[in-house]
GROMACS .gro file of C-alpha atoms in nm:
model
  358
    1MET     CA    1   3.880   1.629   0.154
    2ARG     CA    2   3.650   1.332   0.226
    3TYR     CA    3   3.356   1.241  -0.020
    4PHE     CA    4   3.042   1.051   0.038
    5LYS     CA    5   2.771   0.860  -0.148
    6ARG     CA    6   2.418   0.780  -0.074
    7PHE     CA    7   2.349   0.404  -0.016
    8SER     CA    8   2.156   0.270  -0.318
    9ASN     CA    9   1.887   0.111  -0.107
   10CYS     CA   10   1.780   0.448   0.022
   11PHE     CA   11   1.559   0.610  -0.229
   12LEU     CA   12   1.462   0.970  -0.260
   13GLN     CA   13   1.111   1.069  -0.301
   14GLY     CA   14   1.008   1.436  -0.356
   15GLY     CA   15   0.664   1.577  -0.300
   16TYR     CA   16   0.527   1.939  -0.387
   17ARG     CA   17   0.640   2.069  -0.048
   18ASN     CA   18   0.816   1.789   0.151
   19TYR     CA   19   1.086   1.536   0.068
   20THR     CA   20   1.158   1.191   0.219
   21ILE     CA   21   1.399   0.912   0.209
   22TYR     CA   22   1.282   0.554   0.190
   23ASP     CA   23   1.524   0.316   0.349
   24VAL     CA   24   1.352   0.020   0.196
   25SER     CA   25   1.600  -0.264   0.350
   26ARG     CA   26   1.521  -0.133   0.711
   27LYS     CA   27   1.163  -0.044   0.621
   28ASP     CA   28   1.207   0.297   0.751
   29VAL     CA   29   1.125   0.644   0.620
   30PHE     CA   30   1.193   0.995   0.744
   31ALA     CA   31   1.157   1.342   0.623
   32ILE     CA   32   1.443   1.557   0.476
   33ASP     CA   33   1.465   1.920   0.371
   34LYS     CA   34   1.503   2.039   0.004
   35PRO     CA   35   1.886   2.109   0.034
   36THR     CA   36   1.942   1.757   0.157
   37PHE     CA   37   1.728   1.624  -0.106
   38GLU     CA   38   1.917   1.799  -0.385
   39LEU     CA   39   2.247   1.713  -0.247
   40LEU     CA   40   2.172   1.340  -0.197
   41GLY     CA   41   2.070   1.330  -0.573
   42LEU     CA   42   2.426   1.371  -0.682
   43ASP     CA   43   2.632   1.081  -0.771
   44ILE     CA   44   2.900   1.188  -0.506
   45PHE     CA   45   2.936   1.497  -0.267
   46SER     CA   46   3.195   1.640  -0.039
   47GLU     CA   47   3.208   1.666   0.329
   48GLU     CA   48   3.220   2.050   0.295
   49LEU     CA   49   2.880   2.040   0.114
   50LEU     CA   50   2.729   1.802   0.380
   51GLN     CA   51   2.859   2.031   0.654
   52GLY     CA   52   2.670   2.311   0.493
   53LEU     CA   53   2.331   2.130   0.545
   54PRO     CA   54   2.095   2.277   0.818
   55ASN     CA   55   2.002   2.105   1.143
   56ASN     CA   56   2.313   1.904   1.175
   57ARG     CA   57   2.185   1.677   0.896
   58PHE     CA   58   2.528   1.544   0.811
   59SER     CA   59   2.548   1.371   1.150
   60GLU     CA   60   2.195   1.221   1.112
   61LEU     CA   61   2.273   1.091   0.768
   62LEU     CA   62   2.578   0.915   0.895
   63ASP     CA   63   2.402   0.778   1.211
   64ARG     CA   64   2.125   0.636   0.992
   65GLU     CA   65   2.374   0.493   0.758
   66ILE     CA   66   2.214   0.681   0.451
   67ILE     CA   67   2.549   0.773   0.319
   68PHE     CA   68   2.897   0.623   0.329
   69GLN     CA   69   3.250   0.744   0.255
   70CYS     CA   70   3.347   0.693  -0.090
   71PRO     CA   71   3.665   0.817  -0.250
   72MET     CA   72   3.632   1.053  -0.555
   73GLY     CA   73   3.653   0.817  -0.865
   74ASP     CA   74   3.507   0.500  -0.695
   75GLU     CA   75   3.145   0.619  -0.713
   76ASN     CA   76   3.087   0.406  -1.026
   77LEU     CA   77   3.176   0.090  -0.823
   78PHE     CA   78   2.843   0.131  -0.642
   79PRO     CA   79   2.564   0.118  -0.903
   80SER     CA   80   2.216   0.207  -0.834
   81ILE     CA   81   1.972  -0.081  -0.768
   82LYS     CA   82   1.732  -0.165  -1.049
   83THR     CA   83   1.376  -0.101  -0.944
   84ASN     CA   84   1.220  -0.350  -1.181
   85TRP     CA   85   0.947  -0.561  -1.023
   86TYR     CA   86   0.880  -0.928  -1.113
   87SER     CA   87   0.659  -1.207  -0.961
   88PRO     CA   88   0.623  -1.564  -1.094
   89PHE     CA   89   0.276  -1.558  -0.971
   90LEU     CA   90  -0.013  -1.488  -1.208
   91ILE     CA   91  -0.206  -1.396  -0.918
   92ALA     CA   92  -0.015  -1.249  -0.630
   93ASN     CA   93  -0.324  -1.209  -0.383
   94CYS     CA   94  -0.688  -1.280  -0.350
   95ILE     CA   95  -0.961  -1.157  -0.137
   96VAL     CA   96  -1.267  -1.403  -0.080
   97ASP     CA   97  -1.579  -1.269   0.099
   98TRP     CA   98  -1.811  -1.524   0.251
   99SER     CA   99  -2.130  -1.498   0.437
  100ILE     CA  100  -2.408  -1.737   0.559
  101ASP     CA  101  -2.597  -1.641   0.261
  102SER     CA  102  -2.318  -1.718   0.004
  103THR     CA  103  -2.419  -1.998  -0.230
  104TYR     CA  104  -2.079  -2.062  -0.398
  105ASP     CA  105  -1.844  -2.341  -0.313
  106ILE     CA  106  -1.552  -2.155  -0.142
  107VAL     CA  107  -1.334  -2.485  -0.145
  108LYS     CA  108  -1.370  -2.474  -0.526
  109ILE     CA  109  -1.221  -2.134  -0.525
  110ILE     CA  110  -0.928  -2.208  -0.323
  111GLU     CA  111  -0.842  -2.518  -0.533
  112GLN     CA  112  -0.848  -2.284  -0.846
  113LEU     CA  113  -0.632  -2.029  -0.679
  114ASP     CA  114  -0.374  -2.295  -0.602
  115THR     CA  115  -0.381  -2.415  -0.956
  116ILE     CA  116  -0.306  -2.072  -1.094
  117GLY     CA  117  -0.048  -2.009  -0.828
  118CYS     CA  118  -0.194  -1.747  -0.586
  119LYS     CA  119   0.074  -1.623  -0.341
  120THR     CA  120  -0.145  -1.506  -0.060
  121LEU     CA  121  -0.504  -1.519   0.035
  122GLN     CA  122  -0.736  -1.310   0.261
  123LEU     CA  123  -1.052  -1.473   0.371
  124ARG     CA  124  -1.312  -1.238   0.517
  125PHE     CA  125  -1.598  -1.388   0.695
  126TYR     CA  126  -1.904  -1.194   0.755
  127PRO     CA  127  -2.092  -1.188   1.102
  128ASN     CA  128  -2.287  -1.499   1.215
  129VAL     CA  129  -2.038  -1.737   1.041
  130GLU     CA  130  -2.033  -2.075   1.178
  131VAL     CA  131  -1.717  -2.206   1.324
  132ASN     CA  132  -1.724  -2.533   1.126
  133GLN     CA  133  -1.734  -2.342   0.794
  134VAL     CA  134  -1.410  -2.145   0.875
  135VAL     CA  135  -1.239  -2.483   0.979
  136LYS     CA  136  -1.355  -2.645   0.659
  137VAL     CA  137  -1.187  -2.376   0.446
  138LEU     CA  138  -0.863  -2.372   0.655
  139GLN     CA  139  -0.841  -2.756   0.627
  140CYS     CA  140  -0.863  -2.756   0.263
  141ILE     CA  141  -0.574  -2.507   0.240
  142VAL     CA  142  -0.323  -2.757   0.408
  143GLY     CA  143  -0.089  -2.896   0.177
  144MET     CA  144  -0.144  -2.634  -0.083
  145ASN     CA  145   0.106  -2.393  -0.222
  146ILE     CA  146  -0.066  -2.081  -0.113
  147ARG     CA  147   0.219  -1.903   0.083
  148GLY     CA  148   0.008  -1.717   0.346
  149VAL     CA  149  -0.351  -1.669   0.468
  150GLU     CA  150  -0.480  -1.364   0.635
  151LEU     CA  151  -0.811  -1.417   0.819
  152VAL     CA  152  -1.072  -1.163   0.912
  153VAL     CA  153  -1.336  -1.316   1.135
  154PRO     CA  154  -1.585  -1.219   1.396
  155PHE     CA  155  -1.438  -1.229   1.752
  156GLY     CA  156  -1.485  -1.553   1.933
  157GLU     CA  157  -1.243  -1.717   2.193
  158GLU     CA  158  -1.335  -2.075   2.084
  159LEU     CA  159  -1.276  -1.985   1.706
  160ILE     CA  160  -0.949  -1.809   1.769
  161ASP     CA  161  -0.820  -2.079   1.990
  162PHE     CA  162  -0.888  -2.343   1.753
  163ILE     CA  163  -0.746  -2.173   1.449
  164THR     CA  164  -0.426  -2.073   1.619
  165ARG     CA  165  -0.349  -2.439   1.707
  166GLY     CA  166  -0.347  -2.619   1.387
  167PHE     CA  167  -0.293  -2.402   1.074
  168GLU     CA  168   0.063  -2.298   0.987
  169SER     CA  169  -0.041  -2.107   0.655
  170ILE     CA  170  -0.216  -1.842   0.862
  171VAL     CA  171   0.007  -1.534   0.893
  172SER     CA  172  -0.242  -1.281   1.022
  173ILE     CA  173  -0.560  -1.286   1.212
  174ILE     CA  174  -0.794  -0.985   1.253
  175CYS     CA  175  -1.108  -1.014   1.471
  176TYR     CA  176  -1.383  -0.766   1.459
  177SER     CA  177  -1.671  -0.710   1.702
  178ALA     CA  178  -1.434  -0.753   1.999
  179ASP     CA  179  -1.473  -0.592   2.329
  180SER     CA  180  -1.162  -0.381   2.287
  181THR     CA  181  -0.914  -0.265   2.031
  182SER     CA  182  -0.582  -0.442   2.106
  183VAL     CA  183  -0.337  -0.712   2.020
  184LYS     CA  184  -0.364  -1.021   2.197
  185ALA     CA  185  -0.145  -1.355   2.208
  186TYR     CA  186  -0.311  -1.674   2.140
  187ASN     CA  187  -0.098  -1.986   2.115
  188ASN     CA  188   0.205  -1.787   1.984
  189TYR     CA  189   0.001  -1.583   1.747
  190GLN     CA  190  -0.054  -1.203   1.767
  191VAL     CA  191  -0.422  -1.161   1.704
  192ILE     CA  192  -0.552  -0.795   1.617
  193LEU     CA  193  -0.873  -0.733   1.798
  194THR     CA  194  -1.097  -0.428   1.693
  195LYS     CA  195  -1.426  -0.299   1.823
  196GLU     CA  196  -1.523  -0.231   1.466
  197MET     CA  197  -1.846  -0.417   1.378
  198PHE     CA  198  -1.717  -0.552   1.054
  199LEU     CA  199  -1.405  -0.492   0.842
  200GLY     CA  200  -1.534  -0.524   0.478
  201VAL     CA  201  -1.564  -0.331   0.171
  202GLU     CA  202  -1.639  -0.005   0.375
  203GLN     CA  203  -1.256   0.007   0.486
  204CYS     CA  204  -1.148  -0.019   0.126
  205GLY     CA  205  -0.962   0.288   0.002
  206VAL     CA  206  -0.896   0.445   0.335
  207VAL     CA  207  -0.557   0.640   0.335
  208SER     CA  208  -0.389   0.672   0.668
  209PRO     CA  209  -0.014   0.670   0.790
  210SER     CA  210  -0.108   0.364   0.988
  211TYR     CA  211  -0.158   0.192   0.657
  212PHE     CA  212   0.159   0.286   0.511
  213ILE     CA  213   0.423   0.027   0.391
  214CYS     CA  214   0.786   0.074   0.335
  215ASN     CA  215   0.979  -0.231   0.197
  216THR     CA  216   1.163  -0.326  -0.103
  217ASP     CA  217   0.885  -0.536  -0.268
  218PHE     CA  218   0.609  -0.287  -0.208
  219PHE     CA  219   0.818   0.015  -0.321
  220PHE     CA  220   0.947  -0.149  -0.652
  221GLU     CA  221   0.582  -0.280  -0.730
  222SER     CA  222   0.450   0.056  -0.669
  223ILE     CA  223   0.693   0.231  -0.898
  224ASN     CA  224   0.596  -0.007  -1.181
  225HIS     CA  225   0.222  -0.113  -1.122
  226ASN     CA  226  -0.093  -0.039  -0.917
  227SER     CA  227  -0.016  -0.086  -0.555
  228CYS     CA  228  -0.355  -0.234  -0.485
  229LEU     CA  229  -0.503  -0.391  -0.794
  230ASN     CA  230  -0.177  -0.548  -0.955
  231ARG     CA  231  -0.218  -0.929  -0.985
  232LYS     CA  232  -0.526  -0.914  -0.762
  233ILE     CA  233  -0.849  -1.100  -0.779
  234SER     CA  234  -1.159  -1.112  -0.557
  235ILE     CA  235  -1.487  -1.296  -0.506
  236ASP     CA  236  -1.762  -1.118  -0.323
  237THR     CA  237  -2.019  -1.263  -0.101
  238TYR     CA  238  -2.239  -1.347  -0.398
  239GLY     CA  239  -1.955  -1.530  -0.606
  240ASN     CA  240  -1.898  -1.251  -0.838
  241ILE     CA  241  -1.536  -1.245  -0.968
  242LYS     CA  242  -1.385  -0.879  -0.940
  243ASN     CA  243  -1.067  -0.690  -0.927
  244CYS     CA  244  -1.168  -0.590  -0.572
  245PRO     CA  245  -1.484  -0.689  -0.376
  246SER     CA  246  -1.565  -0.299  -0.365
  247CYS     CA  247  -1.564  -0.289  -0.742
  248THR     CA  248  -1.899  -0.280  -0.931
  249GLN     CA  249  -1.774  -0.436  -1.246
  250SER     CA  250  -1.796  -0.817  -1.245
  251PHE     CA  251  -1.608  -1.064  -1.469
  252GLY     CA  252  -1.853  -1.357  -1.424
  253ASN     CA  253  -1.967  -1.554  -1.125
  254ILE     CA  254  -1.759  -1.837  -0.974
  255ASN     CA  255  -2.056  -2.080  -1.022
  256ASP     CA  256  -2.026  -2.068  -1.394
  257THR     CA  257  -1.693  -1.896  -1.476
  258THR     CA  258  -1.348  -2.000  -1.375
  259LEU     CA  259  -1.092  -1.767  -1.246
  260GLU     CA  260  -0.867  -1.833  -1.539
  261GLN     CA  261  -1.163  -1.725  -1.758
  262ALA     CA  262  -1.206  -1.415  -1.562
  263LEU     CA  263  -0.839  -1.326  -1.585
  264ASN     CA  264  -0.846  -1.359  -1.969
  265HIS     CA  265  -1.124  -1.084  -1.996
  266PRO     CA  266  -0.976  -0.796  -2.197
  267GLU     CA  267  -1.054  -0.549  -1.917
  268PHE     CA  268  -0.964  -0.744  -1.609
  269LYS     CA  269  -0.594  -0.616  -1.606
  270LYS     CA  270  -0.684  -0.256  -1.705
  271HIS     CA  271  -0.575  -0.110  -1.361
  272TRP     CA  272  -0.268  -0.312  -1.316
  273ASN     CA  273  -0.015  -0.061  -1.453
  274ILE     CA  274  -0.141   0.256  -1.319
  275THR     CA  275   0.117   0.388  -1.077
  276LYS     CA  276   0.101   0.675  -0.819
  277ASP     CA  277   0.320   0.881  -1.051
  278GLN     CA  278   0.027   0.911  -1.294
  279ILE     CA  279  -0.257   0.990  -1.047
  280ASP     CA  280  -0.380   1.340  -0.987
  281VAL     CA  281  -0.240   1.486  -0.658
  282CYS     CA  282  -0.074   1.157  -0.571
  283LYS     CA  283   0.206   1.219  -0.803
  284ASP     CA  284   0.282   1.546  -0.592
  285CYS     CA  285   0.286   1.347  -0.258
  286GLU     CA  286   0.603   1.243  -0.091
  287PHE     CA  287   0.424   0.922   0.045
  288ARG     CA  288   0.292   0.794  -0.278
  289HIS     CA  289   0.506   0.485  -0.297
  290MET     CA  290   0.407   0.388   0.074
  291CYS     CA  291   0.030   0.400   0.018
  292THR     CA  292  -0.206   0.151  -0.119
  293ASP     CA  293  -0.384   0.298  -0.413
  294CYS     CA  294  -0.770   0.254  -0.447
  295ARG     CA  295  -0.905   0.282  -0.799
  296VAL     CA  296  -1.269   0.218  -0.676
  297PHE     CA  297  -1.333   0.522  -0.450
  298ILE     CA  298  -1.196   0.802  -0.647
  299LYS     CA  299  -1.318   1.167  -0.674
  300ASP     CA  300  -1.398   1.146  -1.047
  301PRO     CA  301  -1.539   0.800  -1.138
  302GLU     CA  302  -1.506   0.889  -1.511
  303ASN     CA  303  -1.126   0.970  -1.474
  304ILE     CA  304  -0.918   0.675  -1.427
  305TYR     CA  305  -0.626   0.884  -1.291
  306SER     CA  306  -0.842   1.061  -1.043
  307GLN     CA  307  -0.730   1.109  -0.676
  308PRO     CA  308  -0.837   0.855  -0.424
  309ALA     CA  309  -1.147   1.007  -0.252
  310LYS     CA  310  -1.064   0.879   0.103
  311CYS     CA  311  -0.721   1.042   0.111
  312THR     CA  312  -0.721   1.324   0.372
  313TYR     CA  313  -0.362   1.441   0.306
  314ASN     CA  314  -0.275   1.775   0.139
  315PRO     CA  315   0.073   1.732  -0.009
  316TYR     CA  316   0.078   2.100  -0.119
  317ILE     CA  317   0.064   2.226   0.238
  318ALA     CA  318   0.189   1.908   0.394
  319LYS     CA  319  -0.111   1.885   0.645
  320TRP     CA  320  -0.353   1.601   0.726
  321GLN     CA  321  -0.706   1.655   0.789
  322GLY     CA  322  -0.770   1.758   1.164
  323GLU     CA  323  -0.425   1.929   1.198
  324GLU     CA  324  -0.430   2.295   1.230
  325GLY     CA  325  -0.421   2.487   0.925
  326TYR     CA  326  -0.547   2.213   0.712
  327VAL     CA  327  -0.747   2.300   0.385
  328PRO     CA  328  -0.882   2.046   0.126
  329ILE     CA  329  -0.718   1.995  -0.197
  330GLU     CA  330  -0.997   2.182  -0.372
  331GLU     CA  331  -0.860   2.509  -0.226
  332CYS     CA  332  -0.522   2.438  -0.386
  333GLY     CA  333  -0.635   2.411  -0.745
  334THR     CA  334  -0.916   2.292  -0.978
  335TYR     CA  335  -1.045   1.972  -1.111
  336ALA     CA  336  -1.126   1.935  -1.480
  337ARG     CA  337  -1.230   1.630  -1.677
  338GLU     CA  338  -0.995   1.708  -1.947
  339THR     CA  339  -0.689   1.814  -1.761
  340GLY     CA  340  -0.740   1.635  -1.429
  341PHE     CA  341  -0.620   1.836  -1.113
  342VAL     CA  342  -0.445   2.167  -1.199
  343VAL     CA  343  -0.254   2.327  -0.912
  344ASN     CA  344  -0.304   2.689  -0.854
  345HIS     CA  345   0.059   2.769  -0.744
  346GLU     CA  346  -0.019   3.118  -0.646
  347ARG     CA  347  -0.286   3.001  -0.402
  348VAL     CA  348  -0.055   2.722  -0.260
  349ALA     CA  349   0.226   2.971  -0.205
  350GLU     CA  350  -0.009   3.195  -0.024
  351LEU     CA  351  -0.131   2.914   0.204
  352ASN     CA  352   0.231   2.798   0.279
  353LYS     CA  353   0.334   3.150   0.379
  354GLN     CA  354   0.031   3.159   0.613
  355LEU     CA  355   0.126   2.816   0.755
  356TRP     CA  356   0.487   2.801   0.744
  357GLY     CA  357   0.605   3.171   0.710
  358GLU     CA  358   0.759   3.098   0.362
   0.00000   0.00000   0.00000
């Protein structure tokens, strides 16, 4: 009798109805059924049990290298991977919004970010920004320790051509107000073009499969911390220091408060350790550790663990808004300030029977 074991970098994630495997090393995810989910949760399992899985699942698990042959008694030679998350950076990422009406010194901000060890930086320039302003900012980053810069700028051939020639720190360029939505090559850079008029705070909190992330760093961070606000700082167009540009709470203005002072505010880190396993509805979703969690746009602003308001997936029936048979979360239970979201299991069972015949 042959025995098998699941590779330790393939993590099982169960939702209320559906189940998934996150292959974080290969940045892949795929759905599995409940019997497969339960079997793969064992330390070791026999070929006979695998052969009993539905839909020829055994062959798929071998082909995808989710499982490997392991002699009985050797399973302890392959320990599970510790999912602790650590970063040496006090701030992992920062978003800076700048418009022609901004009155703060953006170079001063970047110098402070470099001092406190910021890992990545997103610069979002509002419409009508002057090319020389963008260039000035990029030039000051040269030689700093910031690892990667993502630019969000209005579309302009001259601007794109210039910034893709001389700034190696740029890892991503998104151009809004373009003539079409596409990906175009400029000087060996892949530039994302979109017809959207502006990509700013309005896009914050949108939940969509196109935004899902499956990799080791994101998965481990999501298990231990908030997948959006952990070690994040932002400066809005007025110079206000926030957790995110969409937040209403400010921790001072960059003109009279340093980033370090803002970080030391007793409430600045209050969202950092909220995980998807604590959040209403999200904790029942099979995609919860692939999804960036917004704590700004939530259904109940007075409940810190409330479901993201812009999520259109219902994990209780495994349907996205727009799909046939979709019903909103509110039809699957009730919200209460004291208890959060409470699932109506009888109602959910009735809906699933109508949709899936079970």
